[in-house]
Short mmCIF file of N, CA, C and O in Angstrom, two decimals:
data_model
loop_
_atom_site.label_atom_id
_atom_site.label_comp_id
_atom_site.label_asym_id
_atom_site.label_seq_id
_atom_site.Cartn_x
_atom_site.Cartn_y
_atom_site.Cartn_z
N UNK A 1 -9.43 -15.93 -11.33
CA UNK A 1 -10.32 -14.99 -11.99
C UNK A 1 -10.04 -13.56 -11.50
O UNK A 1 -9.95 -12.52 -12.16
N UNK A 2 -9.94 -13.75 -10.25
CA UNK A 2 -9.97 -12.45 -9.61
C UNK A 2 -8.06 -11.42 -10.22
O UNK A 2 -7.78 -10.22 -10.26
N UNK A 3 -7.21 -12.74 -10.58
CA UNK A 3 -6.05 -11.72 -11.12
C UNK A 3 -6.38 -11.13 -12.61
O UNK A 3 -6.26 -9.96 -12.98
N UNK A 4 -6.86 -12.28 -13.39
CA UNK A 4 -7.54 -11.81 -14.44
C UNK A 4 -8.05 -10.36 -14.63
O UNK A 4 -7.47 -9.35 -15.03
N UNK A 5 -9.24 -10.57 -14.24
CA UNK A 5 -9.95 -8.89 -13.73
C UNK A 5 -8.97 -7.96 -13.66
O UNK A 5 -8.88 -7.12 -14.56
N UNK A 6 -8.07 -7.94 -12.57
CA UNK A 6 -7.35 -6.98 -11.98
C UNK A 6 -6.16 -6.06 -13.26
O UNK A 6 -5.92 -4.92 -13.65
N UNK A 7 -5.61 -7.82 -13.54
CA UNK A 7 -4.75 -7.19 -14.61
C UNK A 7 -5.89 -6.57 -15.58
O UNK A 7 -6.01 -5.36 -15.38
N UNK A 8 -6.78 -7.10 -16.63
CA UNK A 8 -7.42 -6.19 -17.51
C UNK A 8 -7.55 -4.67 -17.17
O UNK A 8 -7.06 -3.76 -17.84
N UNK A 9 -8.54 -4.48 -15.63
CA UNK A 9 -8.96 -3.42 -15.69
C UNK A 9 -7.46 -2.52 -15.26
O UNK A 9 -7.60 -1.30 -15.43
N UNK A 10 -5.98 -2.96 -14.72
CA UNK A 10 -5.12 -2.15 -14.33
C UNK A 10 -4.16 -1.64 -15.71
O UNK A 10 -3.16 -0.94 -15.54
N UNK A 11 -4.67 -2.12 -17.19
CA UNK A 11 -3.71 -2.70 -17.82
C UNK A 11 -3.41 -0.70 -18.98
O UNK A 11 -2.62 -0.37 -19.86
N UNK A 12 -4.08 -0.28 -18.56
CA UNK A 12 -4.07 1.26 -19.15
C UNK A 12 -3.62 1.80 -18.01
O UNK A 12 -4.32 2.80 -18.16
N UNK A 13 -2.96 2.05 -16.81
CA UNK A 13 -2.11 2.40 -16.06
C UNK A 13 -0.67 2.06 -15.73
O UNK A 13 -0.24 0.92 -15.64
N UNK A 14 -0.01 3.11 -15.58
CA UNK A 14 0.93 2.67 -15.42
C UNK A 14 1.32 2.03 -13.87
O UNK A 14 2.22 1.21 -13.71
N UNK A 15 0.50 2.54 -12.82
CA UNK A 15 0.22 2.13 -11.72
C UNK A 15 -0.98 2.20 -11.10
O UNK A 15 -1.82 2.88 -11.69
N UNK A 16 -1.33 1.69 -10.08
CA UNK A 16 -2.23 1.78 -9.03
C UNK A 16 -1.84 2.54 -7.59
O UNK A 16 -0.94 2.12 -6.86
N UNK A 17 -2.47 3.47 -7.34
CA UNK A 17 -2.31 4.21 -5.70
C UNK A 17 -3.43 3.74 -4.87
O UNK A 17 -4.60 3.42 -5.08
N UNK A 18 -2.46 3.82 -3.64
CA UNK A 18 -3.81 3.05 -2.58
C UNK A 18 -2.85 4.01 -1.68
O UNK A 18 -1.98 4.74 -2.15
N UNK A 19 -3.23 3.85 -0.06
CA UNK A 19 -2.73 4.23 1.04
C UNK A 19 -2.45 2.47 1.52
O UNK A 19 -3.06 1.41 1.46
N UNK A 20 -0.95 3.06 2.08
CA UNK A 20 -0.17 1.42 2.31
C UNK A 20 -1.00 1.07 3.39
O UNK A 20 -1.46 -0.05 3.20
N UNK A 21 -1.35 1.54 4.35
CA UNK A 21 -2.44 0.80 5.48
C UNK A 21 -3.70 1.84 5.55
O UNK A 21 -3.76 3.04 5.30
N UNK A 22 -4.80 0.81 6.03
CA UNK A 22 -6.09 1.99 5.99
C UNK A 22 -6.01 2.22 7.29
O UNK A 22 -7.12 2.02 7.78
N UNK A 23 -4.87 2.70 8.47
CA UNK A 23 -4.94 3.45 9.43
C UNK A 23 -3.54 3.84 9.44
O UNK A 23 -2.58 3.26 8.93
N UNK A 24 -3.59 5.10 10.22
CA UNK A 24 -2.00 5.95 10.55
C UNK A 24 -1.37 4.94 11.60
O UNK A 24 -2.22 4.25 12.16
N UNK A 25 0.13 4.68 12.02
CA UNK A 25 0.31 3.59 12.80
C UNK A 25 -0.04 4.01 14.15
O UNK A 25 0.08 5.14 14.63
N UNK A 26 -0.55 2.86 14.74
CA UNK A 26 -1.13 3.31 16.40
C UNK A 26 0.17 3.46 17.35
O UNK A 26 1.34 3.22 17.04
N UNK A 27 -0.25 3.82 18.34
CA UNK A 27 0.29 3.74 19.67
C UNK A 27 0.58 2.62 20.32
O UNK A 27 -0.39 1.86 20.25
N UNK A 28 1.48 2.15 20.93
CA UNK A 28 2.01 1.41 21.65
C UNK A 28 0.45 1.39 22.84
O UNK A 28 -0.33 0.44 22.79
N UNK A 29 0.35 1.96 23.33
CA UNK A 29 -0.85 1.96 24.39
C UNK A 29 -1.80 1.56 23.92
O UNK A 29 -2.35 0.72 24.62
N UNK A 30 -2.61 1.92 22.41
CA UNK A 30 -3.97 1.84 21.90
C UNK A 30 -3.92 0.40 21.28
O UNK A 30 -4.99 -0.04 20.85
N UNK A 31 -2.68 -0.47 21.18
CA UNK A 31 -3.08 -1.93 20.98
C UNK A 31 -2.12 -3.01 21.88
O UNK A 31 -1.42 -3.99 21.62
N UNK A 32 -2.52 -2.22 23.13
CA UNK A 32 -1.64 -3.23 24.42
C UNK A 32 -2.78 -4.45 24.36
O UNK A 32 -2.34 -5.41 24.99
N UNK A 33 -3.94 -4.68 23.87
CA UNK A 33 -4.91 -5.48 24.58
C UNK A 33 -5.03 -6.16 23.02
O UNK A 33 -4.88 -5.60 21.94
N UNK A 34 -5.31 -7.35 23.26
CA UNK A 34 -5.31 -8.71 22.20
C UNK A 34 -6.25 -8.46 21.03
O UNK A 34 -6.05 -8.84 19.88
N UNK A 35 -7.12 -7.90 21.37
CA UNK A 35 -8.41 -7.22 20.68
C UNK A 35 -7.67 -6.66 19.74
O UNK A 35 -7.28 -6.94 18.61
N UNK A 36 -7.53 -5.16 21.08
CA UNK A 36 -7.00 -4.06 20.02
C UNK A 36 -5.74 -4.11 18.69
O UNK A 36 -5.79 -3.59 17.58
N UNK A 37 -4.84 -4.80 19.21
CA UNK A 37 -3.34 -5.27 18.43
C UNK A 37 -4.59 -5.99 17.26
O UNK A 37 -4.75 -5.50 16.15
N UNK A 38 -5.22 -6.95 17.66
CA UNK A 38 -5.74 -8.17 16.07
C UNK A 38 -6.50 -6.98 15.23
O UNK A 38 -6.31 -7.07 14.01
N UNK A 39 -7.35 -5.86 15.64
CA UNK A 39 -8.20 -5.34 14.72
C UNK A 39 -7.22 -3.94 13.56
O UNK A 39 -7.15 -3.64 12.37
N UNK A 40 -6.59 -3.46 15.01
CA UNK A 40 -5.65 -2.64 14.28
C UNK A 40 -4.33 -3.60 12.77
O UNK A 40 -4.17 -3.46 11.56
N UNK A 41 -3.71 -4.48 13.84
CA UNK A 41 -3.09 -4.97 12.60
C UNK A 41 -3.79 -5.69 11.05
O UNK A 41 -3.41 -5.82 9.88
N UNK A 42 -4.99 -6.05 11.87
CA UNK A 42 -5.86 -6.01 9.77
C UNK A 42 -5.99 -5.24 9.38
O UNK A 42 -5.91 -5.11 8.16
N UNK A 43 -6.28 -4.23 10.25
CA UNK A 43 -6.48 -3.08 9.38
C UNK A 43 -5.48 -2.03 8.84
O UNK A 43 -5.80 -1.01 8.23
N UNK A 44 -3.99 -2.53 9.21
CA UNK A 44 -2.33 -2.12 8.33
C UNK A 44 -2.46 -3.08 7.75
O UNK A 44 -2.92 -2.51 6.77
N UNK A 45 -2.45 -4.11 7.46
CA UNK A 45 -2.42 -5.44 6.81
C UNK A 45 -3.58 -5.36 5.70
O UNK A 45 -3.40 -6.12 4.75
N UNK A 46 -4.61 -4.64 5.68
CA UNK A 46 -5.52 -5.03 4.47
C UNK A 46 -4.95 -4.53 3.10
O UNK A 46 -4.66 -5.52 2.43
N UNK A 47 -4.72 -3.56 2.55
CA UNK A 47 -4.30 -3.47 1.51
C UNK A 47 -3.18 -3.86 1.08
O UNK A 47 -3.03 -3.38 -0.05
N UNK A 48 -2.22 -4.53 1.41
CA UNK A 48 -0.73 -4.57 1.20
C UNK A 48 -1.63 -6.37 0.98
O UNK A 48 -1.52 -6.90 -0.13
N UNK A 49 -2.37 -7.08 2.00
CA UNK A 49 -2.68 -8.30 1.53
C UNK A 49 -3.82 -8.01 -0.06
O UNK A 49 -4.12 -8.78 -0.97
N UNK A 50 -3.96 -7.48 0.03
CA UNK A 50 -5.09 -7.87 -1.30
C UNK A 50 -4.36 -7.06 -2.51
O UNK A 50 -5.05 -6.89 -3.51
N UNK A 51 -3.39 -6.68 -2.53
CA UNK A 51 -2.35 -6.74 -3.49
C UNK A 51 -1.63 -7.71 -4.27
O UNK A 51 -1.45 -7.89 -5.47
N UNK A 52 -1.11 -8.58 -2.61
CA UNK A 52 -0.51 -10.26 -2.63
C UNK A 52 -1.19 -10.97 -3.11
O UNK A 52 -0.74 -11.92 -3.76
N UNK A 53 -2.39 -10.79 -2.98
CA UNK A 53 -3.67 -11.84 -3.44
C UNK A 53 -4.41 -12.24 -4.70
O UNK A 53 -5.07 -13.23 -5.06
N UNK A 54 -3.90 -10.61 -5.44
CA UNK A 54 -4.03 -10.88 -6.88
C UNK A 54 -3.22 -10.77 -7.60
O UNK A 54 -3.52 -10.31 -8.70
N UNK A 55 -1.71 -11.17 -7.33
CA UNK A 55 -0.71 -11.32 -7.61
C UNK A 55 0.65 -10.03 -8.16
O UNK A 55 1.66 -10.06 -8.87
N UNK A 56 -0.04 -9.07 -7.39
CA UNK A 56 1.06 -7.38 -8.12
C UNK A 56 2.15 -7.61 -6.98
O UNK A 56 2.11 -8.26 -5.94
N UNK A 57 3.40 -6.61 -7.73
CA UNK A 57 4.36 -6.14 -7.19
C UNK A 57 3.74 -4.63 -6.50
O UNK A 57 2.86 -3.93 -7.00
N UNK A 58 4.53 -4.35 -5.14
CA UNK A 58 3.87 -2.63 -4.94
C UNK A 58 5.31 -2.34 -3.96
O UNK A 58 6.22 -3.09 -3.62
N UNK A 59 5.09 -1.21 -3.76
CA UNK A 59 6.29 -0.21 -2.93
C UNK A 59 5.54 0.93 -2.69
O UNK A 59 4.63 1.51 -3.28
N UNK A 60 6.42 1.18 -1.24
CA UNK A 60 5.37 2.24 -0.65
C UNK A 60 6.56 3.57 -0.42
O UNK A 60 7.77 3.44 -0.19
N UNK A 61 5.94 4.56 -0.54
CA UNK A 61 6.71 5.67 -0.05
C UNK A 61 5.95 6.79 0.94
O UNK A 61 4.82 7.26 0.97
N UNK A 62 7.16 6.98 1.74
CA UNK A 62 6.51 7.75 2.40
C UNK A 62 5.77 9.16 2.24
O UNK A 62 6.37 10.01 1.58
N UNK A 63 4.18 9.58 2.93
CA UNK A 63 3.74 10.60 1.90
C UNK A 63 2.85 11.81 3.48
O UNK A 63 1.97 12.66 3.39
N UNK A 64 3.82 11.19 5.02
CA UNK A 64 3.51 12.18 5.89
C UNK A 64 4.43 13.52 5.54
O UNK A 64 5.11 13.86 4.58
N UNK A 65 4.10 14.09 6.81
CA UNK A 65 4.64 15.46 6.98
C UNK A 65 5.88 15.22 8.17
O UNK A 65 5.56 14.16 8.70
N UNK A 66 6.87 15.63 8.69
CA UNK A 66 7.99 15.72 9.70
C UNK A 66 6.88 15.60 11.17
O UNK A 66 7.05 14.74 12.04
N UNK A 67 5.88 16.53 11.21
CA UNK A 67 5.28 16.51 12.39
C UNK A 67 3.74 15.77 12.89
O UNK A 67 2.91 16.10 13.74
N UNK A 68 3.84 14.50 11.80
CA UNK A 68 2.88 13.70 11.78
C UNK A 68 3.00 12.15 11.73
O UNK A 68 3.98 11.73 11.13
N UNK A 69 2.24 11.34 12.22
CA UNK A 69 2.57 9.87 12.96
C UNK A 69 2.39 9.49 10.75
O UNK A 69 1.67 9.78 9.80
N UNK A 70 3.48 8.78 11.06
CA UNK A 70 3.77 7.88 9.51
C UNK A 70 2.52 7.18 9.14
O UNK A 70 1.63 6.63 9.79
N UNK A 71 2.83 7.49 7.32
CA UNK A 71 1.68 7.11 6.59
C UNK A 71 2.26 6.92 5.26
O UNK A 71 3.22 7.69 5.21
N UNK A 72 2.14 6.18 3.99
CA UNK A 72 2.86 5.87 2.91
C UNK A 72 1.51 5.64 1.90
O UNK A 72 0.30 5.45 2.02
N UNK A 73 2.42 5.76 0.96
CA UNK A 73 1.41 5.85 -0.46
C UNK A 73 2.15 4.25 -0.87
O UNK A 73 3.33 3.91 -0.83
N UNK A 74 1.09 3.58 -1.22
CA UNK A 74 1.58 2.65 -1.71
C UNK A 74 0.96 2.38 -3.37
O UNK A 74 -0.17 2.42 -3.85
N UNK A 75 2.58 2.06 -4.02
CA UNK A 75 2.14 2.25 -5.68
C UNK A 75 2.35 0.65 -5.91
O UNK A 75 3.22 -0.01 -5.35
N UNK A 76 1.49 0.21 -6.75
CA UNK A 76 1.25 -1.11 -7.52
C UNK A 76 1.34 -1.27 -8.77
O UNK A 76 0.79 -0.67 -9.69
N UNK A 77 2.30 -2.37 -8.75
CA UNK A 77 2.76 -2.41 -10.62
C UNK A 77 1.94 -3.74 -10.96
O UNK A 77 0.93 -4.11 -10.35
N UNK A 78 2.57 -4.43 -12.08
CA UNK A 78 2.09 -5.50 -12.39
C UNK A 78 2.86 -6.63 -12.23
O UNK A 78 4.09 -6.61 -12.13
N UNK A 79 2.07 -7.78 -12.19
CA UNK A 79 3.19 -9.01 -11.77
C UNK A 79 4.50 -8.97 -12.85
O UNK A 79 4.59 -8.73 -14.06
N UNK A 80 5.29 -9.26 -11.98
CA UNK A 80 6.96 -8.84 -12.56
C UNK A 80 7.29 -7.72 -13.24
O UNK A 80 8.16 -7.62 -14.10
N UNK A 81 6.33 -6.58 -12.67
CA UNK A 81 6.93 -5.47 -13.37
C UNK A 81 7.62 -4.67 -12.37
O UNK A 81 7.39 -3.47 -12.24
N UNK A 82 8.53 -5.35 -11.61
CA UNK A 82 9.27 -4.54 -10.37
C UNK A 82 10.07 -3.69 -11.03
O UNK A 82 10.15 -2.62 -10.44
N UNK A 83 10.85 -3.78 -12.29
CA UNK A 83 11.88 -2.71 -12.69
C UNK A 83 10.87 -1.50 -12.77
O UNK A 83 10.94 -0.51 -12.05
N UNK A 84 10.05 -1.71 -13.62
CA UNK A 84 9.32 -0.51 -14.14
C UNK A 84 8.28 0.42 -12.53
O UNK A 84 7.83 1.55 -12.35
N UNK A 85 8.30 -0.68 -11.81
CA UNK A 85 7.38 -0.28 -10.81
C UNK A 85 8.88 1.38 -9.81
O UNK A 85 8.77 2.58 -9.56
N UNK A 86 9.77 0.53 -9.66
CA UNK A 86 10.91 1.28 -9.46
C UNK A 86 10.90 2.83 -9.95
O UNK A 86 11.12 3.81 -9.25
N UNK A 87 10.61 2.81 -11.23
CA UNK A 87 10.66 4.19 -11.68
C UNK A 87 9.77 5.00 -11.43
O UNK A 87 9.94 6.16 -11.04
N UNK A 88 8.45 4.27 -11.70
CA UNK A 88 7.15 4.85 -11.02
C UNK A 88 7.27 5.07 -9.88
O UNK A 88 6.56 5.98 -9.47
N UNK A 89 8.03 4.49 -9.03
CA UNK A 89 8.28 5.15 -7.33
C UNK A 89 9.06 5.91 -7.65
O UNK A 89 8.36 6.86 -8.00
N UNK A 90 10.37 6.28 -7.83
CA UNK A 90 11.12 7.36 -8.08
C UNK A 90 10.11 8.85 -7.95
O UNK A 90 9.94 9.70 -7.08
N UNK A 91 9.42 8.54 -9.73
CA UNK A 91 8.59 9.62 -10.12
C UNK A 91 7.62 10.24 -9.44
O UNK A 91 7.14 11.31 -9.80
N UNK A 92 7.21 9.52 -8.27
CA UNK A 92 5.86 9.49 -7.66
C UNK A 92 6.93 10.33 -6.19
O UNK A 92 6.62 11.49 -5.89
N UNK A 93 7.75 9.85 -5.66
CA UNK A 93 8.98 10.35 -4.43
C UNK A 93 8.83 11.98 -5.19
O UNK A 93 8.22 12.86 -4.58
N UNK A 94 9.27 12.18 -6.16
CA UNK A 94 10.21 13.51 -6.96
C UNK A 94 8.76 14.49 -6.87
O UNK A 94 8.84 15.62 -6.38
N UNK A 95 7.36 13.92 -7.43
CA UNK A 95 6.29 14.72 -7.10
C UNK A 95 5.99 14.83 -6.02
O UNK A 95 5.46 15.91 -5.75
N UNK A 96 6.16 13.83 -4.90
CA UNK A 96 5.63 14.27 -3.18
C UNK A 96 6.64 15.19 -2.69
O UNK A 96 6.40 15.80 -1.65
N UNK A 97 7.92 15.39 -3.40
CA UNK A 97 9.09 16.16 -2.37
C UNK A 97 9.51 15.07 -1.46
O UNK A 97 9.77 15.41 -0.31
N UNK A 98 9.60 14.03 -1.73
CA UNK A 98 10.16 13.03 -0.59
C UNK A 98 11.88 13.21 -1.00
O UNK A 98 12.73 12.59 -0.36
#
């Protein structure tokens, strides 16, 4: 049901934008501890899984600055629309200046 939904309401876009993780990547220090590593990695891991989950293709590009800890835009096509998703990354690179 839940791909259902997704495709209808995605189906007048040509893509979907999200941010590829809902945090900038941490520090080696800030997830030395079992805790810290499990909460941080769901929380790089949540959107890229609930992509998988309702079955899209996505690709991420990068959308920091030279003097800032990495961060990516991640664009979402539709199931098996990897060619077309391709171009939409291109187009989406050519507008960030990547």
């Amino acid at each position: 049901a839940a791909i259902h939904d997704v495709d209808r309401m995605a189906a007048p876009y040509d893509a979907l934008l999200f941010p590829t993780a809902a945090i900038v990547a941490p520090r080696f220090d800030d997830v030395a501890d079992g805790h810290a590593f499990t909460q941080a990695n769901s929380l790089a891991l949540r959107n890229a899984m609930t992509v998988n989950f309702v079955d899209r293709c996505a690709l991420s590009v990068p959308m920091h600055s030279d003097d800032e800890l990495p961060t990516g835009l991640m664009i979402v096509g539709p199931t098996m629309g990897d060619a077309r998703l391709f171009a939409v990354g291109e187009a989406v690179e050519a507008a960030l200046g990547a």
